[in-house]
Amino acid sequence: MPKNYVALLGTKGGPAIRPGSSMPTSNLVVLDGQQIVVDCGLGVTKGLVDQGMQLRDLSLIFVTHLHSDHYLELGPLLYTAWTAGLKTRVDVYGPAGLGLYWANFLASMKADIDLRIEDEGRPDLRDLITIHIIDAGQVIQSGDITVSAIRTEHPPLVDCFAMSFKTNGAHVVFSADTAPIMALEDFARGADLLIHEAMLESALPALMARIGNGTDKLMAHWLRSHSFAHDAARTATRAGVKALALSHLIPSDDPDYTEQHWHDAVLGHWEGPLFVGHDGLRIPLPGNEG
């Protein structure tokens, strides 16, 4: 098994799931053996297990922003890891407000936590999890891994962060949710892999009709707060990255649009290796020799 890779666990943009759809956003980054979870949308727990991860080994999580398709399952992931044998510290990094989410999740599960501590002899989950509030700049340095962040353009939220994970041998960048911004080009400069959100312009009207309970405000949000596939391709080209993966796909579950539509959307804007995200896709990174 390679020691450096990214697994796209959930590749759907938005919180809804439908029959046949992919799952909302979550990812696993493995660098020099360190397992790092990036975003915790619905389905992240099973996605990690399907990648062969022992949940008791969970230690490091990053949440890019507080939209539900990026953190709805954070609490259930941590709780399930605890029931699966977690007894060591987990550090969770994310925007202001994440601590309130975690405190309220713990409050909602207090009876079961207390019962399992008393009846099963488990360590106190509340003592194992540490929430850290992030800002733009270097977030952490852990061994050979440097994690950095910049704010993206994702109104109405202010605290939405693109994330860079870099070692001496590999560099991967997540755009998070964002409209096209020049700052991301510099932030991702020369990365081995840029994982960028993407929309298909021609598919948005049909998606609006399928959602059924949104107004023109939803369309306005997409257009001001997200990037089309060709925008992602231009960013990747200008940043000089070595490979581009499209994820957080809008839409991801319309049978009238296939992988070929995504390839066609970047044609003329990106000439390098392209990965169109699907749940469970594993992308190798440099540094797997030996």
GROMACS .gro file of C-alpha atoms in nm:
model
  290
    1MET     CA    1   0.000   0.000   0.000
    2PRO     CA    2   0.140   0.347  -0.087
    3LYS     CA    3   0.235   0.561   0.209
    4ASN     CA    4   0.134   0.886   0.036
    5TYR     CA    5  -0.211   0.920  -0.119
    6VAL     CA    6  -0.543   1.100  -0.109
    7ALA     CA    7  -0.871   0.910  -0.093
    8LEU     CA    8  -1.181   1.104  -0.195
    9LEU     CA    9  -1.439   0.954   0.041
   10GLY     CA   10  -1.733   1.177  -0.051
   11THR     CA   11  -1.739   1.380  -0.370
   12LYS     CA   12  -2.083   1.538  -0.385
   13GLY     CA   13  -2.137   1.910  -0.346
   14GLY     CA   14  -2.422   1.994  -0.111
   15PRO     CA   15  -2.578   1.809   0.183
   16ALA     CA   16  -2.863   1.617   0.015
   17ILE     CA   17  -2.839   1.253  -0.084
   18ARG     CA   18  -3.074   1.073  -0.321
   19PRO     CA   19  -3.101   0.718  -0.453
   20GLY     CA   20  -2.790   0.654  -0.659
   21SER     CA   21  -2.606   0.968  -0.549
   22SER     CA   22  -2.256   0.999  -0.410
   23MET     CA   23  -2.194   1.121  -0.056
   24PRO     CA   24  -2.109   1.473   0.065
   25THR     CA   25  -1.756   1.596   0.111
   26SER     CA   26  -1.493   1.406   0.306
   27ASN     CA   27  -1.135   1.304   0.235
   28LEU     CA   28  -0.846   1.105   0.374
   29VAL     CA   29  -0.489   1.228   0.323
   30VAL     CA   30  -0.206   0.989   0.407
   31LEU     CA   31   0.143   1.141   0.422
   32ASP     CA   32   0.441   0.944   0.554
   33GLY     CA   33   0.195   0.713   0.726
   34GLN     CA   34   0.007   0.996   0.903
   35GLN     CA   35  -0.370   0.963   0.844
   36ILE     CA   36  -0.544   1.300   0.815
   37VAL     CA   37  -0.918   1.350   0.767
   38VAL     CA   38  -1.024   1.659   0.573
   39ASP     CA   39  -1.394   1.745   0.611
   40CYS     CA   40  -1.657   1.522   0.764
   41GLY     CA   41  -1.970   1.523   0.552
   42LEU     CA   42  -2.235   1.253   0.581
   43GLY     CA   43  -2.076   0.913   0.515
   44VAL     CA   44  -1.722   0.992   0.632
   45THR     CA   45  -1.716   0.714   0.892
   46LYS     CA   46  -1.797   0.435   0.649
   47GLY     CA   47  -1.573   0.596   0.388
   48LEU     CA   48  -1.275   0.571   0.621
   49VAL     CA   49  -1.353   0.211   0.714
   50ASP     CA   50  -1.389   0.124   0.346
   51GLN     CA   51  -1.034   0.256   0.297
   52GLY     CA   52  -0.914   0.011   0.560
   53MET     CA   53  -0.863   0.264   0.838
   54GLN     CA   54  -0.905   0.153   1.198
   55LEU     CA   55  -1.118   0.426   1.355
   56ARG     CA   56  -0.935   0.386   1.685
   57ASP     CA   57  -0.627   0.528   1.507
   58LEU     CA   58  -0.800   0.858   1.435
   59SER     CA   59  -0.578   1.146   1.548
   60LEU     CA   60  -0.601   1.449   1.317
   61ILE     CA   61  -0.903   1.613   1.151
   62PHE     CA   62  -0.945   1.937   0.957
   63VAL     CA   63  -1.279   2.103   0.878
   64THR     CA   64  -1.263   2.366   0.605
   65HIS     CA   65  -1.585   2.550   0.690
   66LEU     CA   66  -1.918   2.522   0.868
   67HIS     CA   67  -2.154   2.415   0.594
   68SER     CA   68  -2.327   2.092   0.687
   69ASP     CA   69  -2.192   1.893   0.393
   70HIS     CA   70  -1.846   1.945   0.542
   71TYR     CA   71  -1.898   1.876   0.914
   72LEU     CA   72  -2.236   1.711   0.977
   73GLU     CA   73  -2.077   1.375   1.066
   74LEU     CA   74  -1.785   1.503   1.272
   75GLY     CA   75  -1.955   1.418   1.600
   76PRO     CA   76  -2.076   1.073   1.491
   77LEU     CA   77  -1.729   0.995   1.348
   78LEU     CA   78  -1.555   1.076   1.677
   79TYR     CA   79  -1.821   0.893   1.876
   80THR     CA   80  -1.802   0.583   1.659
   81ALA     CA   81  -1.422   0.586   1.680
   82TRP     CA   82  -1.458   0.592   2.059
   83THR     CA   83  -1.686   0.288   2.052
   84ALA     CA   84  -1.434   0.121   1.817
   85GLY     CA   85  -1.153   0.149   2.072
   86LEU     CA   86  -1.025   0.509   2.056
   87LYS     CA   87  -0.830   0.592   2.371
   88THR     CA   88  -0.578   0.849   2.247
   89ARG     CA   89  -0.606   1.220   2.174
   90VAL     CA   90  -0.769   1.352   1.858
   91ASP     CA   91  -0.694   1.708   1.744
   92VAL     CA   92  -0.966   1.874   1.538
   93TYR     CA   93  -0.888   2.198   1.354
   94GLY     CA   94  -1.157   2.419   1.206
   95PRO     CA   95  -1.329   2.758   1.203
   96ALA     CA   96  -1.474   2.942   1.499
   97GLY     CA   97  -1.805   2.782   1.592
   98LEU     CA   98  -1.679   2.426   1.570
   99GLY     CA   99  -1.633   2.410   1.946
  100LEU     CA  100  -1.999   2.498   2.000
  101TYR     CA  101  -2.103   2.220   1.762
  102TRP     CA  102  -1.890   1.970   1.955
  103ALA     CA  103  -2.013   2.087   2.295
  104ASN     CA  104  -2.374   2.054   2.186
  105PHE     CA  105  -2.310   1.712   2.033
  106LEU     CA  106  -2.159   1.594   2.361
  107ALA     CA  107  -2.457   1.735   2.550
  108SER     CA  108  -2.697   1.546   2.325
  109MET     CA  109  -2.511   1.218   2.392
  110LYS     CA  110  -2.434   1.274   2.762
  111ALA     CA  111  -2.654   0.993   2.888
  112ASP     CA  112  -2.494   0.736   2.659
  113ILE     CA  113  -2.140   0.861   2.723
  114ASP     CA  114  -2.187   0.844   3.099
  115LEU     CA  115  -2.348   0.501   3.073
  116ARG     CA  116  -2.065   0.355   2.866
  117ILE     CA  117  -1.800   0.497   3.097
  118GLU     CA  118  -1.972   0.343   3.400
  119ASP     CA  119  -2.099   0.021   3.246
  120GLU     CA  120  -1.816  -0.058   3.001
  121GLY     CA  121  -1.516   0.108   3.162
  122ARG     CA  122  -1.434   0.328   2.865
  123PRO     CA  123  -1.222   0.645   2.893
  124ASP     CA  124  -1.416   0.970   2.890
  125LEU     CA  125  -1.465   1.079   2.529
  126ARG     CA  126  -1.482   1.441   2.645
  127ASP     CA  127  -1.119   1.420   2.758
  128LEU     CA  128  -0.990   1.280   2.428
  129ILE     CA  129  -1.098   1.548   2.178
  130THR     CA  130  -0.935   1.892   2.148
  131ILE     CA  131  -1.088   2.154   1.918
  132HIS     CA  132  -0.848   2.413   1.771
  133ILE     CA  133  -0.970   2.729   1.596
  134ILE     CA  134  -0.776   2.806   1.280
  135ASP     CA  135  -0.693   3.121   1.088
  136ALA     CA  136  -0.507   3.196   0.766
  137GLY     CA  137  -0.136   3.112   0.770
  138GLN     CA  138   0.052   2.812   0.901
  139VAL     CA  139  -0.186   2.597   1.103
  140ILE     CA  140   0.045   2.326   1.234
  141GLN     CA  141   0.383   2.166   1.181
  142SER     CA  142   0.372   1.797   1.272
  143GLY     CA  143   0.697   1.616   1.206
  144ASP     CA  144   0.769   1.657   0.836
  145ILE     CA  145   0.413   1.777   0.759
  146THR     CA  146   0.327   2.145   0.731
  147VAL     CA  147  -0.039   2.243   0.713
  148SER     CA  148  -0.131   2.593   0.594
  149ALA     CA  149  -0.456   2.774   0.515
  150ILE     CA  150  -0.591   3.071   0.324
  151ARG     CA  151  -0.940   3.216   0.329
  152THR     CA  152  -1.147   3.149   0.020
  153GLU     CA  153  -1.435   3.342  -0.135
  154HIS     CA  154  -1.745   3.155  -0.021
  155PRO     CA  155  -2.010   3.405   0.089
  156PRO     CA  156  -2.197   3.442   0.310
  157LEU     CA  157  -1.936   3.254   0.517
  158VAL     CA  158  -1.614   3.438   0.599
  159ASP     CA  159  -1.422   3.154   0.765
  160CYS     CA  160  -1.379   2.910   0.479
  161PHE     CA  161  -1.026   2.781   0.428
  162ALA     CA  162  -0.833   2.622   0.146
  163MET     CA  163  -0.585   2.379   0.298
  164SER     CA  164  -0.229   2.285   0.199
  165PHE     CA  165  -0.059   1.967   0.322
  166LYS     CA  166   0.310   1.956   0.244
  167THR     CA  167   0.605   1.731   0.324
  168ASN     CA  168   0.956   1.718   0.179
  169GLY     CA  169   0.826   1.473  -0.080
  170ALA     CA  170   0.462   1.555  -0.150
  171HIS     CA  171   0.226   1.853  -0.166
  172VAL     CA  172  -0.154   1.840  -0.192
  173VAL     CA  173  -0.395   2.135  -0.180
  174PHE     CA  174  -0.772   2.140  -0.123
  175SER     CA  175  -0.954   2.441  -0.263
  176ALA     CA  176  -1.245   2.399  -0.021
  177ASP     CA  177  -1.558   2.578  -0.142
  178THR     CA  178  -1.472   2.893  -0.331
  179ALA     CA  179  -1.541   3.123  -0.618
  180PRO     CA  180  -1.234   3.165  -0.841
  181ILE     CA  181  -0.964   3.360  -0.656
  182MET     CA  182  -0.610   3.452  -0.762
  183ALA     CA  183  -0.481   3.382  -0.410
  184LEU     CA  184  -0.543   3.012  -0.463
  185GLU     CA  185  -0.307   3.012  -0.762
  186ASP     CA  186  -0.017   3.123  -0.544
  187PHE     CA  187  -0.125   2.902  -0.255
  188ALA     CA  188  -0.125   2.590  -0.475
  189ARG     CA  189   0.188   2.685  -0.672
  190GLY     CA  190   0.363   2.370  -0.798
  191ALA     CA  191   0.157   2.128  -0.589
  192ASP     CA  192   0.157   1.762  -0.686
  193LEU     CA  193  -0.224   1.758  -0.666
  194LEU     CA  194  -0.492   2.027  -0.649
  195ILE     CA  195  -0.833   1.901  -0.541
  196HIS     CA  196  -1.079   2.167  -0.654
  197GLU     CA  197  -1.453   2.200  -0.627
  198ALA     CA  198  -1.639   2.212  -0.959
  199MET     CA  199  -1.980   2.285  -1.111
  200LEU     CA  200  -2.118   2.203  -1.455
  201GLU     CA  201  -2.278   2.522  -1.580
  202SER     CA  202  -2.526   2.359  -1.816
  203ALA     CA  203  -2.651   2.121  -1.545
  204LEU     CA  204  -2.753   2.379  -1.284
  205PRO     CA  205  -3.111   2.451  -1.404
  206ALA     CA  206  -3.198   2.080  -1.396
  207LEU     CA  207  -3.047   2.051  -1.049
  208MET     CA  208  -3.259   2.341  -0.925
  209ALA     CA  209  -3.570   2.166  -1.052
  210ARG     CA  210  -3.467   1.838  -0.891
  211ILE     CA  211  -3.401   1.999  -0.550
  212GLY     CA  212  -3.750   2.141  -0.559
  213ASN     CA  213  -3.752   2.353  -0.242
  214GLY     CA  214  -3.499   2.623  -0.327
  215THR     CA  215  -3.560   2.965  -0.480
  216ASP     CA  216  -3.349   3.178  -0.710
  217LYS     CA  217  -3.142   3.250  -0.398
  218LEU     CA  218  -2.991   2.903  -0.430
  219MET     CA  219  -2.884   2.965  -0.788
  220ALA     CA  220  -2.740   3.302  -0.684
  221HIS     CA  221  -2.542   3.128  -0.408
  222TRP     CA  222  -2.393   2.879  -0.653
  223LEU     CA  223  -2.290   3.151  -0.894
  224ARG     CA  224  -2.125   3.379  -0.638
  225SER     CA  225  -1.976   3.120  -0.405
  226HIS     CA  226  -1.853   2.830  -0.620
  227SER     CA  227  -1.638   2.758  -0.926
  228PHE     CA  228  -1.719   2.604  -1.262
  229ALA     CA  229  -1.503   2.317  -1.383
  230HIS     CA  230  -1.332   2.547  -1.633
  231ASP     CA  231  -1.249   2.787  -1.347
  232ALA     CA  232  -1.083   2.504  -1.156
  233ALA     CA  233  -0.890   2.409  -1.469
  234ARG     CA  234  -0.765   2.764  -1.521
  235THR     CA  235  -0.655   2.788  -1.157
  236ALA     CA  236  -0.467   2.459  -1.188
  237THR     CA  237  -0.293   2.572  -1.505
  238ARG     CA  238  -0.193   2.911  -1.365
  239ALA     CA  239  -0.071   2.749  -1.043
  240GLY     CA  240   0.145   2.504  -1.236
  241VAL     CA  241   0.019   2.204  -1.040
  242LYS     CA  242   0.109   1.855  -1.159
  243ALA     CA  243  -0.240   1.702  -1.141
  244LEU     CA  244  -0.599   1.820  -1.093
  245ALA     CA  245  -0.885   1.638  -0.922
  246LEU     CA  246  -1.241   1.768  -0.946
  247SER     CA  247  -1.452   1.701  -0.638
  248HIS     CA  248  -1.745   1.855  -0.449
  249LEU     CA  249  -1.920   1.804  -0.781
  250ILE     CA  250  -2.235   2.002  -0.858
  251PRO     CA  251  -2.418   1.801  -0.976
  252SER     CA  252  -2.282   1.455  -0.900
  253ASP     CA  253  -2.595   1.245  -0.941
  254ASP     CA  254  -2.762   1.351  -1.266
  255PRO     CA  255  -2.763   1.057  -1.511
  256ASP     CA  256  -2.777   1.299  -1.803
  257TYR     CA  257  -2.423   1.413  -1.718
  258THR     CA  258  -2.133   1.170  -1.730
  259GLU     CA  259  -1.761   1.185  -1.657
  260GLN     CA  260  -1.709   1.287  -2.018
  261HIS     CA  261  -1.897   1.612  -1.956
  262TRP     CA  262  -1.642   1.704  -1.688
  263HIS     CA  263  -1.353   1.625  -1.923
  264ASP     CA  264  -1.517   1.836  -2.193
  265ALA     CA  265  -1.566   2.124  -1.947
  266VAL     CA  266  -1.191   2.158  -1.882
  267LEU     CA  267  -1.086   2.106  -2.243
  268GLY     CA  268  -0.859   2.387  -2.357
  269HIS     CA  269  -0.803   2.506  -2.000
  270TRP     CA  270  -0.611   2.213  -1.850
  271GLU     CA  271  -0.377   1.972  -2.028
  272GLY     CA  272  -0.239   1.770  -1.735
  273PRO     CA  273  -0.364   1.458  -1.555
  274LEU     CA  274  -0.730   1.492  -1.455
  275PHE     CA  275  -0.920   1.292  -1.193
  276VAL     CA  276  -1.299   1.327  -1.191
  277GLY     CA  277  -1.394   1.249  -0.835
  278HIS     CA  278  -1.604   0.955  -0.730
  279ASP     CA  279  -1.649   0.814  -0.382
  280GLY     CA  280  -1.358   0.592  -0.284
  281LEU     CA  281  -1.119   0.718  -0.552
  282ARG     CA  282  -0.760   0.685  -0.431
  283ILE     CA  283  -0.499   0.912  -0.590
  284PRO     CA  284  -0.130   0.833  -0.528
  285LEU     CA  285   0.110   1.110  -0.432
  286PRO     CA  286   0.491   1.124  -0.473
  287GLY     CA  287   0.708   0.969  -0.206
  288ASN     CA  288   0.592   0.607  -0.236
  289GLU     CA  289   0.926   0.463  -0.335
  290GLY     CA  290   1.093   0.203  -0.116
   0.00000   0.00000   0.00000
